[in-house]
Structures are given as C-alpha cells and as structure tokens.
Coordinates of C-alpha atoms and ligand atoms in Angstrom, one line a residue:
M279 CA 18.3 16.9 3.6
K280 CA 18.2 16.3 -0.2
Q281 CA 16.1 18.6 -2.3
N282 CA 13.1 17.4 -4.4
I283 CA 14.3 17.7 -8.0
Y284 CA 10.7 18.2 -9.2
D285 CA 10.6 21.5 -7.2
Y286 CA 12.6 23.3 -9.8
T287 CA 11.6 25.2 -13.0
L288 CA 13.8 24.7 -16.0
K289 CA 15.2 28.2 -15.6
E290 CA 16.2 27.5 -12.0
L291 CA 18.0 24.3 -13.1
E292 CA 19.7 26.2 -15.9
E293 CA 21.0 28.7 -13.4
M294 CA 22.4 25.9 -11.2
F295 CA 24.2 23.8 -13.7
S296 CA 26.6 24.7 -16.5
P297 CA 26.6 24.4 -19.3
S298 CA 22.9 25.2 -19.1
F299 CA 21.8 22.6 -21.7
R300 CA 22.4 20.0 -18.9
A301 CA 19.1 21.3 -17.4
K302 CA 17.2 20.4 -20.5
Q303 CA 18.7 17.0 -20.5
I304 CA 17.7 16.5 -16.9
Y305 CA 14.2 17.7 -17.7
H306 CA 14.0 15.2 -20.6
W307 CA 14.9 12.3 -18.3
L308 CA 12.5 13.4 -15.6
Y309 CA 9.5 14.3 -17.6
V310 CA 9.7 12.6 -21.0
R311 CA 11.4 9.4 -19.9
Y312 CA 9.9 9.4 -16.4
E313 CA 13.3 8.2 -15.1
Q314 CA 13.5 8.2 -11.3
D315 CA 17.1 7.1 -10.9
F316 CA 19.9 9.6 -11.6
A317 CA 22.4 6.8 -12.1
K318 CA 20.5 5.8 -15.2
M319 CA 20.6 9.2 -16.9
D320 CA 23.1 8.0 -19.4
N321 CA 24.0 11.2 -21.3
L322 CA 25.0 13.1 -18.1
P323 CA 28.6 13.2 -17.1
K324 CA 29.6 11.1 -14.1
S325 CA 30.5 14.2 -12.0
L326 CA 27.0 15.7 -12.6
K327 CA 25.3 12.4 -11.8
Q328 CA 27.3 12.3 -8.6
E329 CA 26.3 15.9 -7.7
L330 CA 22.7 15.1 -8.4
L331 CA 22.8 11.9 -6.3
E332 CA 24.3 13.8 -3.4
N333 CA 22.0 16.8 -3.4
F334 CA 18.7 15.8 -4.9
Q335 CA 16.0 13.2 -4.6
V336 CA 14.0 12.0 -7.6
Q337 CA 11.4 9.7 -6.0
N338 CA 9.9 11.6 -3.1
L339 CA 6.5 9.9 -3.1
S340 CA 6.1 6.2 -2.4
L341 CA 2.9 4.4 -3.4
I342 CA 1.0 3.0 -0.4
T343 CA -1.9 1.4 -2.3
K344 CA -3.7 1.7 -5.6
Q345 CA -7.4 0.9 -6.0
V346 CA -8.7 0.1 -9.4
S347 CA -12.4 0.8 -10.1
I348 CA -14.5 -1.4 -12.3
D349 CA -14.9 1.6 -14.6
G350 CA -11.1 1.8 -15.1
S351 CA -10.4 4.8 -12.8
Q352 CA -7.6 4.3 -10.3
K353 CA -7.0 5.9 -7.0
Y354 CA -3.4 6.2 -5.7
L355 CA -2.6 6.7 -2.1
F356 CA 0.9 8.2 -1.7
R357 CA 3.2 8.6 1.2
T358 CA 5.4 11.7 1.6
H359 CA 9.0 11.8 2.9
D360 CA 7.7 12.9 6.3
G361 CA 5.2 10.0 6.5
L362 CA 1.9 11.8 5.5
S363 CA -0.5 10.4 3.1
F364 CA -2.6 11.9 0.3
E365 CA -4.3 10.7 -2.9
S366 CA -4.4 11.3 -6.6
V367 CA -7.0 9.9 -9.0
F368 CA -6.5 8.7 -12.6
I369 CA -9.7 8.9 -14.6
K370 CA -10.1 7.3 -18.0
M371 CA -13.0 8.3 -20.2
R372 CA -14.1 7.3 -23.7
D373 CA -13.7 10.1 -26.2
K374 CA -15.3 10.3 -29.6
K375 CA -13.9 12.5 -32.3
L376 CA -14.7 12.9 -36.0
D377 CA -11.8 12.6 -38.5
E378 CA -11.6 14.8 -41.7
N379 CA -14.0 12.4 -43.5
G380 CA -16.6 12.5 -40.8
K381 CA -15.7 9.0 -39.5
V382 CA -16.1 8.5 -35.7
L383 CA -12.8 7.8 -34.0
E384 CA -13.0 6.3 -30.6
G385 CA -10.2 7.3 -28.3
E386 CA -9.6 7.6 -24.6
K387 CA -9.3 10.8 -22.6
Y388 CA -7.3 10.9 -19.4
T389 CA -7.8 13.2 -16.5
F390 CA -5.6 13.3 -13.4
C391 CA -7.1 14.6 -10.2
L392 CA -4.3 16.1 -8.1
S393 CA -4.0 17.0 -4.4
S394 CA -2.6 20.3 -3.3
Q395 CA -2.5 19.9 0.5
V396 CA -2.6 17.2 3.1
G397 CA -5.9 18.0 4.8
C398 CA -7.7 21.3 4.3
K399 CA -8.4 24.4 6.4
V400 CA -11.8 25.3 4.7
G401 CA -13.7 22.6 6.6
C402 CA -16.7 22.0 4.3
A403 CA -19.5 20.0 6.0
F404 CA -19.8 17.4 3.3
C405 CA -16.1 16.7 2.6
S406 CA -14.1 13.9 4.2
T407 CA -10.8 15.7 3.6
A408 CA -12.0 18.4 6.0
K409 CA -12.5 16.0 8.9
G410 CA -8.8 15.4 9.4
G411 CA -8.1 19.1 9.6
F412 CA -5.2 20.8 7.9
V413 CA -1.7 19.2 8.1
R414 CA 0.5 20.9 5.5
N415 CA 0.8 22.3 2.0
L416 CA 2.3 20.0 -0.6
S417 CA 5.4 21.4 -2.2
A418 CA 5.4 22.2 -5.9
G419 CA 7.5 19.1 -6.5
E420 CA 5.1 16.9 -4.6
I421 CA 2.3 18.2 -6.9
V422 CA 4.4 17.7 -10.1
E423 CA 5.5 14.2 -9.1
Q424 CA 1.8 13.0 -8.9
V425 CA 1.6 13.7 -12.7
V426 CA 4.9 11.9 -13.4
Q427 CA 4.0 8.8 -11.3
L428 CA 0.5 8.5 -12.8
K429 CA 1.8 8.8 -16.4
K430 CA 4.6 6.4 -15.7
D431 CA 2.5 3.8 -13.9
N432 CA 0.0 3.8 -16.8
G433 CA 2.7 3.7 -19.5
L434 CA 1.3 6.9 -21.1
A435 CA 3.5 8.1 -23.9
P436 CA 4.9 11.6 -23.2
E437 CA 2.9 13.1 -26.0
K438 CA -0.4 11.6 -24.8
R439 CA -2.7 14.4 -23.9
V440 CA -3.9 14.6 -20.3
N441 CA -6.1 17.0 -18.5
L442 CA -5.3 18.0 -14.9
V443 CA -7.8 19.1 -12.3
Y444 CA -6.7 20.4 -8.9
M445 CA -9.7 18.7 -7.3
G446 CA -8.1 16.2 -5.0
M447 CA -7.3 16.9 -1.4
G448 CA -6.9 20.5 -0.3
E449 CA -7.7 24.0 -1.4
P450 CA -5.3 24.9 -4.2
L451 CA -5.6 28.7 -3.7
D452 CA -4.7 28.3 -0.1
N453 CA -1.3 27.0 -1.3
F454 CA -1.0 29.6 -4.0
A455 CA 2.8 29.8 -4.5
N456 CA 3.4 26.1 -4.7
V457 CA 0.4 25.4 -6.9
T458 CA 1.1 28.1 -9.4
K459 CA 4.8 27.0 -9.5
A460 CA 3.7 23.4 -10.2
I461 CA 1.4 24.6 -13.0
R462 CA 4.4 26.3 -14.6
I463 CA 6.7 23.3 -14.2
I464 CA 4.0 21.0 -15.6
A465 CA 3.5 23.3 -18.6
E466 CA 7.2 23.5 -19.5
L467 CA 7.6 22.5 -23.2
E468 CA 10.9 20.7 -22.5
G469 CA 9.1 18.7 -19.8
L470 CA 5.6 17.4 -19.3
S471 CA 4.3 20.0 -21.7
I472 CA 0.8 20.0 -20.4
S473 CA -0.6 23.4 -21.4
T474 CA -2.0 25.6 -18.7
R475 CA -5.3 25.5 -20.7
R476 CA -5.5 21.8 -19.8
Q477 CA -5.1 22.5 -16.1
T478 CA -8.1 23.4 -14.0
I479 CA -8.0 24.9 -10.5
S480 CA -11.0 24.1 -8.4
T481 CA -11.6 26.5 -5.5
S482 CA -14.1 26.8 -2.7
G483 CA -14.0 30.5 -3.4
I484 CA -11.2 32.5 -1.8
A485 CA -12.2 35.6 -3.7
P486 CA -8.9 37.7 -3.4
K487 CA -6.9 34.7 -4.5
I488 CA -9.1 34.2 -7.6
K489 CA -8.4 37.8 -8.5
Q490 CA -4.6 37.2 -7.9
L491 CA -4.7 34.1 -10.0
G492 CA -6.4 36.0 -12.9
E493 CA -3.8 38.7 -12.7
L494 CA -1.0 36.2 -13.2
G495 CA -2.4 35.5 -16.6
L496 CA -1.3 31.8 -16.6
G497 CA -4.2 30.7 -18.8
V498 CA -5.5 28.1 -16.4
Q499 CA -9.1 27.1 -16.3
L500 CA -11.2 28.0 -13.3
A501 CA -13.8 25.9 -11.4
I502 CA -15.8 27.3 -8.5
S503 CA -17.3 25.0 -5.9
L504 CA -20.6 26.9 -5.5
H505 CA -22.9 24.2 -4.1
A506 CA -25.5 26.6 -2.9
V507 CA -27.4 29.7 -4.2
D508 CA -28.0 31.5 -0.9
D509 CA -25.5 32.6 1.6
A510 CA -27.1 30.9 4.7
L511 CA -26.9 27.5 3.1
R512 CA -23.5 28.1 1.5
T513 CA -22.1 29.1 4.8
R514 CA -23.5 25.9 6.4
L515 CA -21.8 23.9 3.7
I516 CA -18.6 25.9 3.2
P517 CA -17.8 27.9 6.3
M518 CA -15.5 30.2 4.4
N519 CA -18.5 31.7 2.8
K520 CA -18.7 33.9 5.9
A521 CA -15.5 35.6 4.8
Y522 CA -16.2 35.6 1.0
N523 CA -19.9 35.4 0.2
I524 CA -21.5 34.4 -3.1
E525 CA -21.5 37.9 -4.5
Q526 CA -17.8 38.5 -3.7
V527 CA -16.9 35.2 -5.2
L528 CA -18.9 36.0 -8.4
D529 CA -17.3 39.4 -8.5
A530 CA -13.9 37.8 -8.5
V531 CA -15.0 35.4 -11.2
R532 CA -16.1 38.3 -13.4
S533 CA -12.6 39.8 -13.2
F534 CA -11.0 36.5 -14.2
P535 CA -9.7 36.3 -17.8
V536 CA -11.4 33.5 -19.7
D537 CA -10.4 32.2 -23.1
L538 CA -13.0 33.1 -25.8
R539 CA -13.7 29.4 -26.4
K540 CA -13.8 28.5 -22.7
R541 CA -16.1 29.0 -19.7
V542 CA -15.8 29.1 -16.0
M543 CA -17.1 25.9 -14.4
F544 CA -19.4 26.0 -11.5
E545 CA -19.5 22.9 -9.5
Y546 CA -22.7 22.2 -7.7
L547 CA -22.8 19.3 -5.3
V548 CA -26.3 18.1 -5.2
I549 CA -27.5 16.9 -1.8
K550 CA -30.8 15.2 -1.2
G551 CA -33.4 17.5 0.3
V552 CA -30.8 20.3 0.8
N553 CA -30.2 21.9 -2.6
D554 CA -31.8 19.6 -5.1
D555 CA -35.0 21.6 -5.8
L556 CA -36.0 23.5 -8.9
Q557 CA -36.3 26.7 -7.0
S558 CA -32.5 26.5 -6.4
A559 CA -32.0 25.8 -10.1
K560 CA -33.9 29.0 -10.9
K561 CA -31.8 31.0 -8.5
L562 CA -28.7 29.5 -9.9
L563 CA -29.7 30.6 -13.4
K564 CA -30.2 34.1 -12.2
L565 CA -26.9 34.3 -10.3
L566 CA -24.9 33.2 -13.3
N567 CA -26.6 35.5 -15.7
G568 CA -23.9 37.5 -17.6
I569 CA -21.1 35.0 -16.7
R570 CA -19.6 32.7 -19.4
A571 CA -20.4 29.7 -17.2
K572 CA -21.0 26.0 -17.4
V573 CA -22.5 24.1 -14.5
N574 CA -21.3 20.7 -13.4
L575 CA -23.7 18.8 -11.2
I576 CA -22.1 16.4 -8.8
S577 CA -24.2 13.9 -6.9
F578 CA -23.1 13.8 -3.2
N579 CA -21.0 10.7 -2.6
P580 CA -22.0 9.4 0.8
H581 CA -19.3 8.5 3.3
Q582 CA -19.3 7.5 7.0
E583 CA -18.5 10.9 8.4
S584 CA -21.4 12.7 6.8
E585 CA -25.0 13.3 7.7
F586 CA -25.9 14.0 4.0
E587 CA -27.5 11.7 1.5
R588 CA -27.1 11.0 -2.2
P589 CA -29.9 12.7 -4.3
D590 CA -32.3 10.8 -6.5
E591 CA -30.9 10.5 -10.0
Q592 CA -34.2 11.7 -11.5
K593 CA -34.0 14.9 -9.4
V594 CA -30.5 15.7 -10.6
K595 CA -31.6 15.1 -14.2
E596 CA -34.6 17.5 -13.7
F597 CA -32.3 20.1 -12.3
A598 CA -29.9 19.7 -15.3
D599 CA -32.8 19.7 -17.8
F600 CA -34.2 22.9 -16.4
L601 CA -30.8 24.7 -16.8
I602 CA -30.2 23.4 -20.2
Q603 CA -33.7 24.4 -21.3
K604 CA -32.9 27.9 -20.2
G605 CA -29.8 27.9 -22.3
L606 CA -27.1 27.3 -19.6
L607 CA -24.5 24.7 -20.4
C608 CA -24.9 22.0 -17.8
T609 CA -23.4 18.5 -17.4
I610 CA -23.9 15.8 -14.8
R611 CA -20.6 14.5 -13.5
E612 CA -20.1 10.8 -14.3
S613 CA -19.6 9.0 -11.0
K614 CA -16.2 7.7 -11.9
G615 CA -14.7 5.4 -9.4
I616 CA -17.7 5.4 -7.1
D617 CA -16.9 1.8 -6.0
I618 CA -13.5 3.0 -4.7
S619 CA -14.8 6.2 -3.1
A620 CA -12.9 8.3 -5.6
A621 CA -14.1 11.6 -4.0
C622 CA -12.1 14.0 -1.9
G623 CA -10.1 12.3 0.8
Q624 CA -12.1 9.1 1.3
L625 CA -9.4 6.6 0.7
R626 CA -7.1 8.2 3.1
E627 CA -9.7 8.1 5.8
E628 CA -10.2 4.4 5.2
E629 CA -6.4 3.8 5.4
K630 CA -6.3 5.8 8.7
K631 CA -9.0 3.6 10.2
F632 CA -7.3 0.5 9.0
H633 CA -4.1 1.7 10.6
M634 CA -5.9 2.5 13.9
K635 CA -7.4 -1.0 13.9
H636 CA -4.0 -2.6 13.5
L637 CA -2.5 -0.4 16.2
R638 CA -5.3 -1.5 18.6
E639 CA -4.9 -5.1 17.7
G640 CA -1.1 -4.9 17.9
Ligands
LIG808 N1 -10.8 22.5 -2.4 C1 -11.2 22.6 -3.7 C2 -10.8 21.4 -4.6 C3 -10.9 20.1 -3.9 S1 -12.5 19.5 -3.6 C4 -12.7 22.8 -3.8 O1 -13.4 22.6 -2.8 O2 -13.2 23.1 -4.9 C5 -13.0 19.0 -5.2 C6 -14.5 18.7 -5.4 O3 -14.8 17.5 -4.7 C7 -15.3 19.8 -4.8 O4 -16.2 20.3 -5.9 C8 -16.1 19.2 -3.8 O5 -17.3 19.7 -3.7 C9 -16.1 17.7 -4.2 N2 -16.5 16.8 -3.1 C10 -16.1 16.8 -1.8 N3 -16.7 15.9 -1.0 C11 -17.5 15.2 -1.9 C12 -18.4 14.2 -1.7 N4 -18.6 13.6 -0.6 N5 -19.1 13.8 -2.8 C13 -19.0 14.4 -4.0 N6 -18.1 15.4 -4.2 C14 -17.4 15.8 -3.2
LIG809 FE1 -11.3 21.7 1.4 FE2 -12.5 21.4 -1.0 FE3 -12.9 19.6 0.9 FE4 -13.9 22.1 1.1 S1 -14.4 20.5 -0.5 S2 -12.9 20.9 2.8 S3 -12.3 23.3 0.2 S4 -11.0 20.0 -0.1

C-alpha cells in the first residue's frame, strides 16, 4: 500500500531523498502550493516524480459533502482510504484591528476545527461522536491533510493566518503520538507554518497525558472540557472523570507551561437545568482560583440522540456576567454553524442515517 505523504516531517523526507533539498521542494508543493498531484510538481526530476508516484499517495481524503452555514462556516465530511468518515469545520469570523493611526481595520479570522479520531472512547453523555463508539485513530497525515484541503478549498493564501483547534471528532490526547506529530508537521516553517501557539488541543481531561504534553514543550494552547464543577455530575457527563477527577485534571493543568500572555481555556458546556445555575458559577470561580484561566461557555447544541436541552440565553449571559464581575475572563461561544449542526460528530450521524435509509430502501 502507498504511504500517505502528509505523514512525514521535513526531516524524515530529507533522510529519504537525496539531495536533501528535494524534501523542501516537496514540502513547498504540498503545503504552499497545495498541489495534490505529484506529476505536476514541475521542478522535481522525472525519476523522483516516478518514485513518489509509485510509493506515496497525496490525496488520501475524499470529500463526501460540504455544508455551508448561513453564517459562512462550512462543515466538511471526509472519507478515509478505508471507507470511514469524519468531519472538519471551517469557521470564519469578523476580526477588528487598529492600525498605527488608530483606524479600525476590518478583517476576517479563520479557525479550522480538526478531528483526531473516528469516533471516541471517552463516551460523554452529551456528545454525538460518542454514540458511534471508537473506530480508529486518525494518522498524523490524515490530520495534516484536513488543514491542506480546507485552505485549498477556500483559496486561502499560504501566508493567511489561521488558528487550529483540535475540537472536532475524537479525544486528541488519546491519539497522542499522531496528534503531536501532526502539530509539528503543521508548524514546519517550510510548510504550512502555522505556529504551535495558534494550535489548541481540547481535551476531556486525561490528566497524565496533559502532563506529558506539557513536558514536550511544544508551545501549544490547552483547552479543558470541564463542563461540571462537582465530580458526581462530571462523571455523569464525562465517564472518564472516574479515572481522573476534577482535582487531578486541575493539578495537571497547573503543571502545564502557559505563555505569559496566554491562558488555559476551560470549556463549560451549559445544559438547561443541569449546570446553568449561579451556584455552579460560584463554584467554578473557586475551582479556577490561582490558574491563569479563561472560561468559554458553550450552549448545548441539541441533537436527536440526547436527552439534554439548550439553556436559555439569558441564563448563560447571567452565568458569564457573574464570572466577569468577579474578574474571570469569560466568553460565550458564538454558535457558529448552528444550522448545519457544526458540533461534534453530528453531520456524520446524519450521513449514517441517510445511508441506512438508502440501504433499507435499496
Ligand atoms: N474530545 C475533546 C475534543 C473534541 S469535543 C474534548 O472533549 O474536549 C470538542 C467540544 O465540543 C467539547 O468541548 C465538547 O464539549 C463540545 N460538544 C460536544 N457535543 C456538543 C453538543 N452537543 N453541543 C455543544 N458542544 C458540544
Ligand atoms: Fe469524545 Fe470529546 Fe465527544 Fe467526549 S466530547 S465523547 S471526549 S469527542
């Protein structure tokens, strides 16, 4: 079987091809020109192109569908070489900056939400990815290719800044080796050159892996899916809390190196009547005392497989206002792509149902 070319660091390619500058040329084609056909890599010698064609595959993910939201975000459903599907989300947000004369410059900010696994082992009660169980880890190359395809499909210039969040399907720290390799490949200056500081790993809280990630010193940003302030509720929502409880997760966070200008993000999924009360906000404030934290409130996005309900907007606002008043940085996540169910795993579930329906009809 041919190897996925996106699986390799620049150093690995340099060791495979001589003279080694060929590796840089290949990287340039792959990550600056988004070329997915070896035959078109003009400055490579014919023999090298032949070798690449025989042994490597450039396009490993095929696009099944793309849904475009009225707010401009887009959800991509990809198929892997072994017939599995997973999704990535392209989010466009308005960005305002001041120039040196204090004039407001309106720009656009791009964030790509990447998947790290097909399915997930963690089994959170509110998450539709969890319902399908775990299928397999994505390879480093399959993670990297999501970025290439999203940049290419949207015609983003190579130098256009994008932020990456590992918040699609799967638990990134449960696929530690491949995710950290992908982060390094994506940060390579000769390639996509997306700094590790623009890459955020979101985890449901595998405490020892958070420590391990910190020890690697990659410079990535950390987001913790906290969602609850007491262990009983957190275990109900995230069963893994039994193995690593809130205190253990927070201990791991305290050991994580954070840039002076940055903070650890705590994601808090607000669910109606479950964790949307001010008492929880008070407890959250106490728990995060002493941590350079920012809180991101996410309103639960209802889907067919779940018993939970979306909270009242007013309640979420009160929750946020309380934290802000007490000096904690807190934002409410904009519901980007809500009309296309751009939360964790929902498109894939729809596709599966569609498929089943056709199988039954056929
Ligand atoms: N496994 C990692 C990253 C992927 S999940 C983690 O759990 O952090 C990314 C985010 O999507 C999590 O914060 C999760 O809480 C959120 N999410 C999952 N299902 C959701 C839903 N139905 N509505 C809103 N957010 C959801
Ligand atoms: Fe897995 Fe994250 Fe979904 Fe939990 S929320 S099941 S950890 S993908």
